[in-house]
PDB file of C-alpha atoms and ligand atoms in Angstrom:
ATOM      1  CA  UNK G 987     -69.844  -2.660 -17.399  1.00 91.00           C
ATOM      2  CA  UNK G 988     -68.240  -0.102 -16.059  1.00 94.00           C
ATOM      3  CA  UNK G 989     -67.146  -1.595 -12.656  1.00 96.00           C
ATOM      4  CA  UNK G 990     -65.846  -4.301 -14.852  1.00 97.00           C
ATOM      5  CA  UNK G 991     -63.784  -2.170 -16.915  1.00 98.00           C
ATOM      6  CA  UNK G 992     -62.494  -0.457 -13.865  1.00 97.00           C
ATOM      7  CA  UNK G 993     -61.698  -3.639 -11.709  1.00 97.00           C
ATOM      8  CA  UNK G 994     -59.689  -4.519 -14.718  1.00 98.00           C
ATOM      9  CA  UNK G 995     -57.563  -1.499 -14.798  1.00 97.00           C
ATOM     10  CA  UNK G 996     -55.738  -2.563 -11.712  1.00 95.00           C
ATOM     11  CA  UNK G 997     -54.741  -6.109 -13.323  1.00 96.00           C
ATOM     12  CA  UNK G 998     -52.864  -4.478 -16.159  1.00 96.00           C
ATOM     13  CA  UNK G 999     -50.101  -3.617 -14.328  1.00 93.00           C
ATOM     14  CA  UNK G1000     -50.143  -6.963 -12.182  1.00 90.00           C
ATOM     15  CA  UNK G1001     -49.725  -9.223 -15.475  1.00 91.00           C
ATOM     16  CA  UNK G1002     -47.266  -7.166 -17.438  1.00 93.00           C
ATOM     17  CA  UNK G1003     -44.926  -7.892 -14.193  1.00 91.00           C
ATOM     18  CA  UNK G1004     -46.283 -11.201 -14.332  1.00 87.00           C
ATOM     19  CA  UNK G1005     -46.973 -10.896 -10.495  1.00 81.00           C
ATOM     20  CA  UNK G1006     -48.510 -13.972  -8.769  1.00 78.00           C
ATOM     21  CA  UNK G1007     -48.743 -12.332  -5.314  1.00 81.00           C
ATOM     22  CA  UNK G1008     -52.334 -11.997  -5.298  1.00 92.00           C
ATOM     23  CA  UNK G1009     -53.693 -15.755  -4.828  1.00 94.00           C
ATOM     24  CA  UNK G1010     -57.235 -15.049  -4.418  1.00 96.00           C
ATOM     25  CA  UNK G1011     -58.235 -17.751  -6.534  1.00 97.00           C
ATOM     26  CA  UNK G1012     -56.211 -20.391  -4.895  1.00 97.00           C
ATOM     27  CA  UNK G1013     -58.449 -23.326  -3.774  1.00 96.00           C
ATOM     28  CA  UNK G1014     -60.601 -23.093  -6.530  1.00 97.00           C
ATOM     29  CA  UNK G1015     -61.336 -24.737  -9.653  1.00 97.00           C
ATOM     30  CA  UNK G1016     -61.717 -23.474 -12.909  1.00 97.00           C
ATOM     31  CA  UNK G1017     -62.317 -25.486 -15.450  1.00 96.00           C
ATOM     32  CA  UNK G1018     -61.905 -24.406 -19.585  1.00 97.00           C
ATOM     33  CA  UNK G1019     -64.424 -26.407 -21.586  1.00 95.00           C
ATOM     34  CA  UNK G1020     -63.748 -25.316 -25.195  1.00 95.00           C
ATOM     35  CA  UNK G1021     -65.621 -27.241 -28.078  1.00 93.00           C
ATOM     36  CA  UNK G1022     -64.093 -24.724 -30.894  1.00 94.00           C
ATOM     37  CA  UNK G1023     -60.556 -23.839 -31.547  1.00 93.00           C
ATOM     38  CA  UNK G1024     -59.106 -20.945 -29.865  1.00 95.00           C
ATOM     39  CA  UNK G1025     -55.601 -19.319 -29.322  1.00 96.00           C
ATOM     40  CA  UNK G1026     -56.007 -16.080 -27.500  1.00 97.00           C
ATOM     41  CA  UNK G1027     -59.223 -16.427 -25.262  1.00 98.00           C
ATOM     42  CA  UNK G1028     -57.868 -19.826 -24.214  1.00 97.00           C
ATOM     43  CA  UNK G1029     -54.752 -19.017 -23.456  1.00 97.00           C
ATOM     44  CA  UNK G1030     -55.768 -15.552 -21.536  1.00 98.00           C
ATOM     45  CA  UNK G1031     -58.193 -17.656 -19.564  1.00 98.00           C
ATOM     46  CA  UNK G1032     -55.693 -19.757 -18.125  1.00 98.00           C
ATOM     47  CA  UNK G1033     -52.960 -17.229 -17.307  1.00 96.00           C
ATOM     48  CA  UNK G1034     -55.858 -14.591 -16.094  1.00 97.00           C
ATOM     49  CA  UNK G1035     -56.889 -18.211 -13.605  1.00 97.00           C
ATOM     50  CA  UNK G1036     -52.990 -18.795 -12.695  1.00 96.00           C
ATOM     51  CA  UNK G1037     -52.031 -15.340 -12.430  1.00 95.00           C
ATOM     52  CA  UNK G1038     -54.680 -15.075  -9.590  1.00 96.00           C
ATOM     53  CA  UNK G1039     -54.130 -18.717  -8.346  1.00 96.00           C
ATOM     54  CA  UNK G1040     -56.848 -20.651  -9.214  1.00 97.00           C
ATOM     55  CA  UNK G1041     -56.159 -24.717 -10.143  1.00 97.00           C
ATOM     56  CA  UNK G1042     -56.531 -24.481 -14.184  1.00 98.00           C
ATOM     57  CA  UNK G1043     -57.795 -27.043 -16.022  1.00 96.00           C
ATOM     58  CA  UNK G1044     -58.447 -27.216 -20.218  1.00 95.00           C
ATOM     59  CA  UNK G1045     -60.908 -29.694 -21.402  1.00 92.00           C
ATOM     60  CA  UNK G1046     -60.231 -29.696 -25.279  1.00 86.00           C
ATOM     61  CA  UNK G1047     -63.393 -31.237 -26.888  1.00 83.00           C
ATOM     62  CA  UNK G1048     -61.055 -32.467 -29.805  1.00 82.00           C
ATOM     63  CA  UNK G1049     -59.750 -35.134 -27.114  1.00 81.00           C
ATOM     64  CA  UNK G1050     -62.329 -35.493 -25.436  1.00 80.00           C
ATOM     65  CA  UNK G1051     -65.649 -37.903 -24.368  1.00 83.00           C
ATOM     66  CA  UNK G1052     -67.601 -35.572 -26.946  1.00 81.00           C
ATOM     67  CA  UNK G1053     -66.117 -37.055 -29.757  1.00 83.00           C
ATOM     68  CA  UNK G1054     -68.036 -40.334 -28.103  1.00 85.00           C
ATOM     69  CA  UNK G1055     -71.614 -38.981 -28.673  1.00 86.00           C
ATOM     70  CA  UNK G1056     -71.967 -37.296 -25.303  1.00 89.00           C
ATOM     71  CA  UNK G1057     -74.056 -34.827 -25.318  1.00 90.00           C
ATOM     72  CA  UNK G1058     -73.126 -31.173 -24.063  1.00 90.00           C
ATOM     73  CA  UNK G1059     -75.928 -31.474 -20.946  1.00 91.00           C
ATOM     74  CA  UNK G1060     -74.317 -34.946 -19.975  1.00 92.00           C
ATOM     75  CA  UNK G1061     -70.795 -33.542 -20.165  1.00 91.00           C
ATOM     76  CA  UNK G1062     -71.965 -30.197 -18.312  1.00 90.00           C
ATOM     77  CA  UNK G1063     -73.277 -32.605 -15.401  1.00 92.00           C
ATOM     78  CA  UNK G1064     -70.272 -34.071 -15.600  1.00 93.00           C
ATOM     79  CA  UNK G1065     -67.970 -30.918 -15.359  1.00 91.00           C
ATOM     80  CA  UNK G1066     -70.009 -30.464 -12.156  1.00 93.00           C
ATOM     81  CA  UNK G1067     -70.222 -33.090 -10.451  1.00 94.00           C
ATOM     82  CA  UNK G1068     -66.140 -32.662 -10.600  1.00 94.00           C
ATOM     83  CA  UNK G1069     -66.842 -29.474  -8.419  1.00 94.00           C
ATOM     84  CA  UNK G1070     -65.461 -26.484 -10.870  1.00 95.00           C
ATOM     85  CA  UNK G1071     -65.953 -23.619  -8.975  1.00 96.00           C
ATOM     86  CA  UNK G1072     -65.941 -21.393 -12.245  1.00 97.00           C
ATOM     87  CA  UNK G1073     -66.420 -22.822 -16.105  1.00 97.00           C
ATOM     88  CA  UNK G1074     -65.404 -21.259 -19.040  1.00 97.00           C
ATOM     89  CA  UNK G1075     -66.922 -22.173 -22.007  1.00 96.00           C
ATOM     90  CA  UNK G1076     -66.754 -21.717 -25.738  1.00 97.00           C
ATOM     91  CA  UNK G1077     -68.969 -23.394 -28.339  1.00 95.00           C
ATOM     92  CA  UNK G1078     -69.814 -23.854 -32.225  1.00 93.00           C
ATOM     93  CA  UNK G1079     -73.785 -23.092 -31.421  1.00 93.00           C
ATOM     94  CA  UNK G1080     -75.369 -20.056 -30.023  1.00 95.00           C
ATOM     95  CA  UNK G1081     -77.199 -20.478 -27.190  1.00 95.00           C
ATOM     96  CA  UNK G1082     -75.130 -23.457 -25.446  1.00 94.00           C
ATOM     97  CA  UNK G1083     -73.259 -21.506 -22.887  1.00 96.00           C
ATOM     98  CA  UNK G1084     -76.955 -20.384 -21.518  1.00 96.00           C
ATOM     99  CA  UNK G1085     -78.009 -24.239 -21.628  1.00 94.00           C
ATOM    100  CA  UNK G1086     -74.566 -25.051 -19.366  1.00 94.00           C
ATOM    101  CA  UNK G1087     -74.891 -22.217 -17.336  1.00 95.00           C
ATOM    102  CA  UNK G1088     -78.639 -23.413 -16.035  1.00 94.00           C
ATOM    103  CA  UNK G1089     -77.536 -27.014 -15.095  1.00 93.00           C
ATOM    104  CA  UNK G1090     -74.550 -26.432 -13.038  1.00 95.00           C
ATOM    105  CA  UNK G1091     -73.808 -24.821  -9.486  1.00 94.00           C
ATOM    106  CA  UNK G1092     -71.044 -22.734 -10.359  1.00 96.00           C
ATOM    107  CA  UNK G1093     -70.372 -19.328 -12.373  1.00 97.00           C
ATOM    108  CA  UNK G1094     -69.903 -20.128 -16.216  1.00 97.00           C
ATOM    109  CA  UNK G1095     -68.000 -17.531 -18.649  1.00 98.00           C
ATOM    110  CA  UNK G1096     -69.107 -17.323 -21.985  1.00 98.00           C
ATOM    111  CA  UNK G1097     -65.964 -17.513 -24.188  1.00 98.00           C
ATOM    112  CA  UNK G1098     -68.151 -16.978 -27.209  1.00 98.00           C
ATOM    113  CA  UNK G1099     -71.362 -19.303 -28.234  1.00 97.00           C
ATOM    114  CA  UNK G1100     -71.829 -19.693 -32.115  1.00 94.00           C
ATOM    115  CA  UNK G1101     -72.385 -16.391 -34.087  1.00 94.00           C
ATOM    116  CA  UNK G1102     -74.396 -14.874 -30.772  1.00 96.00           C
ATOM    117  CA  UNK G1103     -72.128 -13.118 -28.237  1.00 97.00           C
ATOM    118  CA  UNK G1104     -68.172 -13.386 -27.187  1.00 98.00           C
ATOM    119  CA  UNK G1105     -68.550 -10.599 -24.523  1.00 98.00           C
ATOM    120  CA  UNK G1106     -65.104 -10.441 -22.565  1.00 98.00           C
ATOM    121  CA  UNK G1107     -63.830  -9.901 -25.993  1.00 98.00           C
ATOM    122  CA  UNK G1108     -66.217  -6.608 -25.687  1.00 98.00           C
ATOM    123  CA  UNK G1109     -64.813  -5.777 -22.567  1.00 98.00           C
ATOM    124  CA  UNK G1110     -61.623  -5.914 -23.649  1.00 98.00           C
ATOM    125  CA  UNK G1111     -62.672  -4.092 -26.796  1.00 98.00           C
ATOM    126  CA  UNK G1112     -64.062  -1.312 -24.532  1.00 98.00           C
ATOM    127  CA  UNK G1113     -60.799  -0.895 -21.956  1.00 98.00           C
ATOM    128  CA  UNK G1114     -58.338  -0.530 -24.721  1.00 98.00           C
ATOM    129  CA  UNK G1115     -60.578   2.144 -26.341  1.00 98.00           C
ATOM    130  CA  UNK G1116     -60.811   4.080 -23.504  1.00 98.00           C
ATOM    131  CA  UNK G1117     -57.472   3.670 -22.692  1.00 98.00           C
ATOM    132  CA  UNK G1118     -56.203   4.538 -26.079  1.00 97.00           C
ATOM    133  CA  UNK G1119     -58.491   7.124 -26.547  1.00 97.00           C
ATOM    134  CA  UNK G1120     -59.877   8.595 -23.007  1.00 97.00           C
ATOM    135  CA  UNK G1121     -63.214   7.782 -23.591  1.00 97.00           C
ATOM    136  CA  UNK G1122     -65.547   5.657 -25.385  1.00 98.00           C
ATOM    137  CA  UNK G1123     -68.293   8.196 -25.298  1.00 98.00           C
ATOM    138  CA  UNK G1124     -68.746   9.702 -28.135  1.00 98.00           C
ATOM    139  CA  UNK G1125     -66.134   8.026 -30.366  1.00 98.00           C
ATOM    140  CA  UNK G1126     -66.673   7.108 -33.246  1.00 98.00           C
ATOM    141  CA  UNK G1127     -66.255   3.439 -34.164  1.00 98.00           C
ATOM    142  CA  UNK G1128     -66.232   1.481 -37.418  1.00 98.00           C
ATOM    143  CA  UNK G1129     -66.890  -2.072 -37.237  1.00 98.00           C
ATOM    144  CA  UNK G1130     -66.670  -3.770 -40.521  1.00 98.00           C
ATOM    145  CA  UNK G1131     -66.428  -7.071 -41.773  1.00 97.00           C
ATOM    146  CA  UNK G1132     -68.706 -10.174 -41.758  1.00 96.00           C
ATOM    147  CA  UNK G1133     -71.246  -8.764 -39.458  1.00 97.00           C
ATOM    148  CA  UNK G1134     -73.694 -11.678 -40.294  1.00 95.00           C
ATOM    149  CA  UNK G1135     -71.760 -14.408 -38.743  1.00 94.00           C
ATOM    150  CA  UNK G1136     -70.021 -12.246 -35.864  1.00 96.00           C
ATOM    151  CA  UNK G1137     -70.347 -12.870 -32.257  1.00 97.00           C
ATOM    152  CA  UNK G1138     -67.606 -10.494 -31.878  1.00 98.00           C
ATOM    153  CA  UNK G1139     -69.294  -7.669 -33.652  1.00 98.00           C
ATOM    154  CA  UNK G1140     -72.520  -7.989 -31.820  1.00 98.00           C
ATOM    155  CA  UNK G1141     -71.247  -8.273 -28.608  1.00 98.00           C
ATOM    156  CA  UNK G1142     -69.137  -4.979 -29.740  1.00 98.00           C
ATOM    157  CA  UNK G1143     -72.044  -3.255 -30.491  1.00 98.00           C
ATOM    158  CA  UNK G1144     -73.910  -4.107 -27.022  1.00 98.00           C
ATOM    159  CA  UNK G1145     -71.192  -2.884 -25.432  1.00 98.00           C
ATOM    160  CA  UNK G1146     -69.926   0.218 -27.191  1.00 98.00           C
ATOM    161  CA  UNK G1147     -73.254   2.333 -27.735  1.00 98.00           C
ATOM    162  CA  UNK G1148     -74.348   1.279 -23.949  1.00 98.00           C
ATOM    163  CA  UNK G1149     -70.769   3.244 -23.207  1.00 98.00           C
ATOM    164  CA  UNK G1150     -72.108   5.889 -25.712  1.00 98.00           C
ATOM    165  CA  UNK G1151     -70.176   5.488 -28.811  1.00 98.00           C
ATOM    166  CA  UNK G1152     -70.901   6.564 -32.045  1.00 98.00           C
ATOM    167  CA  UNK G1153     -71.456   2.979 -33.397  1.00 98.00           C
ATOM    168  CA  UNK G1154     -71.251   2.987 -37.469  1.00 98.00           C
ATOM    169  CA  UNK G1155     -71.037  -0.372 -39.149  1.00 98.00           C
ATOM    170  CA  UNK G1156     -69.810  -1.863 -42.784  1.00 98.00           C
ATOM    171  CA  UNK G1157     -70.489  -5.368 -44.471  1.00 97.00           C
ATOM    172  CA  UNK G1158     -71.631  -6.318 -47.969  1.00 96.00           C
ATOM    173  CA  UNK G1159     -75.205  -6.914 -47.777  1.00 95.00           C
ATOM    174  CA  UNK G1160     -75.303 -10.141 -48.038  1.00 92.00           C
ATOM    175  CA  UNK G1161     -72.809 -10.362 -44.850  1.00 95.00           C
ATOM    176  CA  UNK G1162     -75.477  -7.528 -43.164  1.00 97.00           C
ATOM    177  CA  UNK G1163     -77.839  -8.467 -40.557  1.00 95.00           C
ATOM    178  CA  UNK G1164     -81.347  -8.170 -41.115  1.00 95.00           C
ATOM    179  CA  UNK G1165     -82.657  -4.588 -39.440  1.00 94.00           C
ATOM    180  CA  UNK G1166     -79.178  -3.865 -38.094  1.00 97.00           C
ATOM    181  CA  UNK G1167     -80.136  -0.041 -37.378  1.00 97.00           C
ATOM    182  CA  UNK G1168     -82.472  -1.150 -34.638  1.00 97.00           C
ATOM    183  CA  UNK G1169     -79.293  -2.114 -32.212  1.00 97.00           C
ATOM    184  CA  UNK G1170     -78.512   1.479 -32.713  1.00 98.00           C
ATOM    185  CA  UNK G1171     -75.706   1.389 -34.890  1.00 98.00           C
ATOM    186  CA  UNK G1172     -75.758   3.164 -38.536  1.00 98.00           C
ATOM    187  CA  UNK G1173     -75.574   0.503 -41.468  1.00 98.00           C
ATOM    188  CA  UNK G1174     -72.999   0.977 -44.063  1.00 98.00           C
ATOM    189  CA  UNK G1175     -72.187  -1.145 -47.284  1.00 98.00           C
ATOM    190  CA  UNK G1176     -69.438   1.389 -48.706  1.00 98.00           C
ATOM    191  CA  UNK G1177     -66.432   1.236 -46.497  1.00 98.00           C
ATOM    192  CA  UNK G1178     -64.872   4.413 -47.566  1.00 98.00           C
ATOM    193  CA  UNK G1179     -68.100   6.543 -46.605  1.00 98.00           C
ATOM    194  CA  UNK G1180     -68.325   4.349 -43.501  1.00 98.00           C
ATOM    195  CA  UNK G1181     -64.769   5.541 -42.518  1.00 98.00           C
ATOM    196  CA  UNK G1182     -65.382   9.204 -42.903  1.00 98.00           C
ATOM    197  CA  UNK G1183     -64.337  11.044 -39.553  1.00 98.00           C
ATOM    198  CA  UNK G1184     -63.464   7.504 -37.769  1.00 98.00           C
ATOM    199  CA  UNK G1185     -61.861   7.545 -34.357  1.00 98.00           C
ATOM    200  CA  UNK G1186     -61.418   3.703 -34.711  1.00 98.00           C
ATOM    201  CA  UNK G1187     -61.917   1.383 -37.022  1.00 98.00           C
ATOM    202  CA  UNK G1188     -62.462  -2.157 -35.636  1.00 98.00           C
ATOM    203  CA  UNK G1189     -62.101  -4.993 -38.270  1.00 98.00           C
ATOM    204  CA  UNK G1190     -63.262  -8.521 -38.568  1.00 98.00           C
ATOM    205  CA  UNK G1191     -62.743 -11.693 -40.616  1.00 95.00           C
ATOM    206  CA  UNK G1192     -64.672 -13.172 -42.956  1.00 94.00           C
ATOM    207  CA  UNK G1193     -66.011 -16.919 -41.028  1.00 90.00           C
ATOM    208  CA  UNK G1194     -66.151 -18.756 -43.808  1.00 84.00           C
ATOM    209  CA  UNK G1195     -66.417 -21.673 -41.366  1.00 82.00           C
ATOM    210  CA  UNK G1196     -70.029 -20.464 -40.618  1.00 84.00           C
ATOM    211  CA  UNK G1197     -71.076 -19.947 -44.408  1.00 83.00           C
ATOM    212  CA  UNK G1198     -71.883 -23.171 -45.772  1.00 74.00           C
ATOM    213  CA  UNK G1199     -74.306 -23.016 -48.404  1.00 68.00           C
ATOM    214  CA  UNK G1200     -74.748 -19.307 -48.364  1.00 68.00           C
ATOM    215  CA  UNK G1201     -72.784 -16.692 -50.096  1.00 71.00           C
ATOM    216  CA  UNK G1202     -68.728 -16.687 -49.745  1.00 74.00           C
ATOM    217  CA  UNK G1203     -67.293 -13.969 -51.158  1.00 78.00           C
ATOM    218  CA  UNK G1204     -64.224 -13.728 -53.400  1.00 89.00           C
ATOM    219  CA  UNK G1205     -61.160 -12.728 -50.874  1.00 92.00           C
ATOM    220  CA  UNK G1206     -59.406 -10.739 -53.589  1.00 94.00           C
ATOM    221  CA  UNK G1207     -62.723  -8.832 -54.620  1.00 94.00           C
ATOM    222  CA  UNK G1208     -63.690  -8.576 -51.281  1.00 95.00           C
ATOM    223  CA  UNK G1209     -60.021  -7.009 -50.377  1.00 97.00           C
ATOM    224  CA  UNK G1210     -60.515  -4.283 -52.735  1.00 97.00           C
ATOM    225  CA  UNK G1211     -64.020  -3.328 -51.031  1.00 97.00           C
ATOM    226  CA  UNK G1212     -63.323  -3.994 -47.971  1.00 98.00           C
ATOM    227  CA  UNK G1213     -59.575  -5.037 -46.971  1.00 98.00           C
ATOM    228  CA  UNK G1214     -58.307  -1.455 -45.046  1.00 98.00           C
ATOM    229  CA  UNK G1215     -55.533  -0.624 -46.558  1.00 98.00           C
ATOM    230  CA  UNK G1216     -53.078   2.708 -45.347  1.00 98.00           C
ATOM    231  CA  UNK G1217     -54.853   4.620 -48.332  1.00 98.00           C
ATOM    232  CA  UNK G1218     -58.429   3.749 -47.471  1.00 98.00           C
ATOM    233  CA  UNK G1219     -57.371   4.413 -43.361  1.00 98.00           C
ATOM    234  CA  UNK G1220     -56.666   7.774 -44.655  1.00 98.00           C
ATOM    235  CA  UNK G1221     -59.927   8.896 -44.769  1.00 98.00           C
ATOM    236  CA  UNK G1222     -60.592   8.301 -40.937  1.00 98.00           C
ATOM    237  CA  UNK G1223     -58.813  10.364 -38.805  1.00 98.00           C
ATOM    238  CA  UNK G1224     -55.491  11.335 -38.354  1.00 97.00           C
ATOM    239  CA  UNK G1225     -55.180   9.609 -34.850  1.00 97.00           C
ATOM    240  CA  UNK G1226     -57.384   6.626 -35.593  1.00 98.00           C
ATOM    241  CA  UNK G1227     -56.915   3.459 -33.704  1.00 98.00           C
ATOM    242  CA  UNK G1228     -57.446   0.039 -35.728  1.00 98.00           C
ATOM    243  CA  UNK G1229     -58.295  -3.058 -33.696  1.00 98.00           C
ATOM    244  CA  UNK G1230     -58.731  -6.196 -34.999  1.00 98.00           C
ATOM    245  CA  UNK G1231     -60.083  -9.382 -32.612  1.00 98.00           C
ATOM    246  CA  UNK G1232     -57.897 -11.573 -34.024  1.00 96.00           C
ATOM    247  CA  UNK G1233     -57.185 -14.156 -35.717  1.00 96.00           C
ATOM    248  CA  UNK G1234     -56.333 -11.922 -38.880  1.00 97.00           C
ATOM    249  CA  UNK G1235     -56.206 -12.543 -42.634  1.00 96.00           C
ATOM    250  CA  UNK G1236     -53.771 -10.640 -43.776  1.00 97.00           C
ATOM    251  CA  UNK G1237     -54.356  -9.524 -47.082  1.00 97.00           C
ATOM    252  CA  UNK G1238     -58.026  -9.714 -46.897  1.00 97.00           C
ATOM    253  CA  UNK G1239     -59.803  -7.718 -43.945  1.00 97.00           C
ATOM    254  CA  UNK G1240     -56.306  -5.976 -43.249  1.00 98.00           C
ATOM    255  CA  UNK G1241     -53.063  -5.321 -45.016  1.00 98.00           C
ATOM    256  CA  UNK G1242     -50.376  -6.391 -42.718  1.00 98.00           C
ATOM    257  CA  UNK G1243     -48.416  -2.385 -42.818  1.00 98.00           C
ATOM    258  CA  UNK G1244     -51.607  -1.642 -40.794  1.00 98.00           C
ATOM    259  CA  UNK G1245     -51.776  -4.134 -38.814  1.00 98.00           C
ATOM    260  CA  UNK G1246     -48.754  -3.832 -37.878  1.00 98.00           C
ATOM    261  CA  UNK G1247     -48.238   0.268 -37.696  1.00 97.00           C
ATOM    262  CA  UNK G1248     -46.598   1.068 -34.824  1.00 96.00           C
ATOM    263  CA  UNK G1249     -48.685   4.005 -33.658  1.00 97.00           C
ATOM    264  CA  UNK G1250     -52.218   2.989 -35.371  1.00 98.00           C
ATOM    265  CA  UNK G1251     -52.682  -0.679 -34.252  1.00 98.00           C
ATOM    266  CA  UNK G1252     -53.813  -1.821 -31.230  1.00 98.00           C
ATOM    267  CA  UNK G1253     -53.933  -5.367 -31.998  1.00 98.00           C
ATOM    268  CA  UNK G1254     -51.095  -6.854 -29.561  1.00 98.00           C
ATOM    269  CA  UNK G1255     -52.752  -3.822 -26.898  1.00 98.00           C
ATOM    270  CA  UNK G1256     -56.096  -6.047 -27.428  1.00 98.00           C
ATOM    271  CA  UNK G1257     -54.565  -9.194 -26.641  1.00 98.00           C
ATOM    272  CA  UNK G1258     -52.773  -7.976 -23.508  1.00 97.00           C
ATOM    273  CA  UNK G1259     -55.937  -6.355 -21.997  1.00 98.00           C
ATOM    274  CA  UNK G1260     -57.549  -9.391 -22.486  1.00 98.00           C
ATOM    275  CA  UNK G1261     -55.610 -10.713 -19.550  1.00 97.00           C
ATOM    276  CA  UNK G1262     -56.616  -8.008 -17.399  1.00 97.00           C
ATOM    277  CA  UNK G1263     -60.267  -8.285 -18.571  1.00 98.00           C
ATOM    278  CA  UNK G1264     -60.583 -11.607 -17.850  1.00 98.00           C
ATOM    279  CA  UNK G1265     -58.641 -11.802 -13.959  1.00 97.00           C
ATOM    280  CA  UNK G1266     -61.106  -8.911 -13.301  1.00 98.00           C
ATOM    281  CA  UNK G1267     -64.283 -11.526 -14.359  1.00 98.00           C
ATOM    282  CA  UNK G1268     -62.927 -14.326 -12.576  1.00 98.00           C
ATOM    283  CA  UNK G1269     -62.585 -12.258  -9.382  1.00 98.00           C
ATOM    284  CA  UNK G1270     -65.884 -10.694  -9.130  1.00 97.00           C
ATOM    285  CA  UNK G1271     -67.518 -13.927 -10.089  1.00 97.00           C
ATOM    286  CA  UNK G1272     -66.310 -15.687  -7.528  1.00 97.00           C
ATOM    287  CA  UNK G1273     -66.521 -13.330  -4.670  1.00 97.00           C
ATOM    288  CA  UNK G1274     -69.857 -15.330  -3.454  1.00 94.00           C
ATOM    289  CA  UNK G1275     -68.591 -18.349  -3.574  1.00 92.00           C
ATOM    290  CA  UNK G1276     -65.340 -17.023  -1.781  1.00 94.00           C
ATOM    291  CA  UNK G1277     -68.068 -15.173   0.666  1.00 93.00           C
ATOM    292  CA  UNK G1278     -66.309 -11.644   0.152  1.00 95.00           C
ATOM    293  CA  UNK G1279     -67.946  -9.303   1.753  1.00 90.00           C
ATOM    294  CA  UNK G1280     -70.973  -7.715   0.071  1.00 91.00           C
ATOM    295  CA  UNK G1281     -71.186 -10.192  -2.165  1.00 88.00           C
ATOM    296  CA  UNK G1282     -71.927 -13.473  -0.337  1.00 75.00           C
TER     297      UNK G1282
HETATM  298  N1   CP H 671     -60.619 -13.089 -30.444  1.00 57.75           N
HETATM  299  C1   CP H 671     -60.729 -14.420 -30.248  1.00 57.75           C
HETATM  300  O1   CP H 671     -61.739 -14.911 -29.741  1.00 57.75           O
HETATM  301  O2   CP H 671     -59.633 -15.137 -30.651  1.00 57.75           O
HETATM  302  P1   CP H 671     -59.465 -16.725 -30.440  1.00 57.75           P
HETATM  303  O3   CP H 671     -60.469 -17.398 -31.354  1.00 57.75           O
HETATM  304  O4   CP H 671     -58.040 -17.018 -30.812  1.00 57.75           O
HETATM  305  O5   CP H 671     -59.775 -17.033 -29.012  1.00 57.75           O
END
């Protein structure tokens, strides 16, 4: 994760100059299969794919042969016998970028699968921490929000306590996982305890898309226990960084003067490393297939 992290570094500078010198893509393929709405990992695919030269191309499911019936193995066959050289993918169920991933000949990117795991959204999670903060060792991070239904969180969590963070993390119950401690993280269902001494305080929506029939909370009872507000960041520390994945609910998981505090939030930081993040997968991914030394 690490190496990952690192690569990345050097692409931060390369995109904010919007720099398409480096065309070590160009030739290949990449093709973004996404069967669930998306603004930001999307759109940071494709630019991270142009930036480095690669032919783009977005299949939206919305407008495509899936609306027909077809199923995701026969439209996975199909993506490959187009010859992608890389897939990205992101879809409603968990498990369905592993099914892809096994039936074609090419690298796939999991853009985030269901409630399961949206891991470049960890990475980039990971590189603005450090960046903002030096470190993530030994940090300590508050994630809190609708950990039940997060891929976001759990991919978060993965990431952050194998880079050594202090890993705390805050839901109502019923929006806890079930044995939560045992990823190594500390459960908490009182926010303002949970924020006690916080170095960063990561928050998440509530996915009300992924609730039906089970337990939706009240958005103005669930602001006052859990929205962070400036008086409730107060009690982490001083410095605190507040991240957010996006998209946000204002007024619910966040109040918008944190959001958008000038010095606190990372949020549009986020966004912009996950451009870097995600030229730095696409590279090493493809350095077999582009027979780069050491890795063919
Ligand atoms: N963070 C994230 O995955 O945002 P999008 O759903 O807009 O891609």
């Amino acid at each position: 994760m690490m190496f990952l992290l690192d690569e990345a570094e050097q692409w931060i500078e390369a995109n904010r100059s919007r720099a398409k010198s480096d065309k070590r893509l160009e030739g290949l393929t990449q093709i973004n299969a996404f069967f669930e709405n998306s603004t930001r990992t999307l759109l940071s695919f494709e630019i991270a794919g142009k930036r480095l030269g690669a032919d783009v191309v977005n299949m939206h499911a919305a407008q495509s042969s899936v609306k027909k019936g077809e199923t995701l193995i026969d439209t996975a066959m199909t993506l490959n016998a187009m010859r992608a050289d890389v897939i990205v993918i992101r879809h409603m169920s968990s498990g369905a970028v592993r099914l892809i991933a096994d039936k074609v000949d090419c690298p796939v990117l999991n853009a985030g699968d269901g409630s399961h795991e949206h891991p470049t959204q960890a990475l980039l999670d990971a590189l603005t921490i450090r960046r903002r903060r030096g470190s993530v060792a030994g940090q300590r991070v508050v994630i809190c929000g609708d950990l039940l239904h997060s891929r976001v969180a759990r991919s978060n969590i993965l990431a952050l306590t194998a880079l050594a963070a202090e890993v705390r993390v805050c839901a109502p119950s019923t929006l806890m996982p079930a044995a939560i401690e045992r990823m190594g993280v500390t459960p908490f269902t009182d926010f303002d305890t949970a924020l006690d001494g916080a170095d960063v305080v990561m928050m998440l929506r509530l996915q009300t898309e992924r609730m039906s029939g089970g337990f939706v909370p009240s958005t103005r009872e669930y602001h006052m226990r859990y929205g962070l507000t400036l008086d409730r960041l107060a009690r982490a520390k001083p410095d605190a960084l507040v991240m957010h994945p996006g998209p946000m609910n204002r007024g619910v998981e966040i109040d918008s003067n944190v959001a958008d505090h000038a010095s606190r939030s990372a949020i549009t930081e986020q966004v912009e490393m996950g451009v870097a993040v995600r030229m730095a997968c696409l590279d090493v991914l493809t350095r077999r297939a582009r027979g780069v030394e050491g890795w063919a």
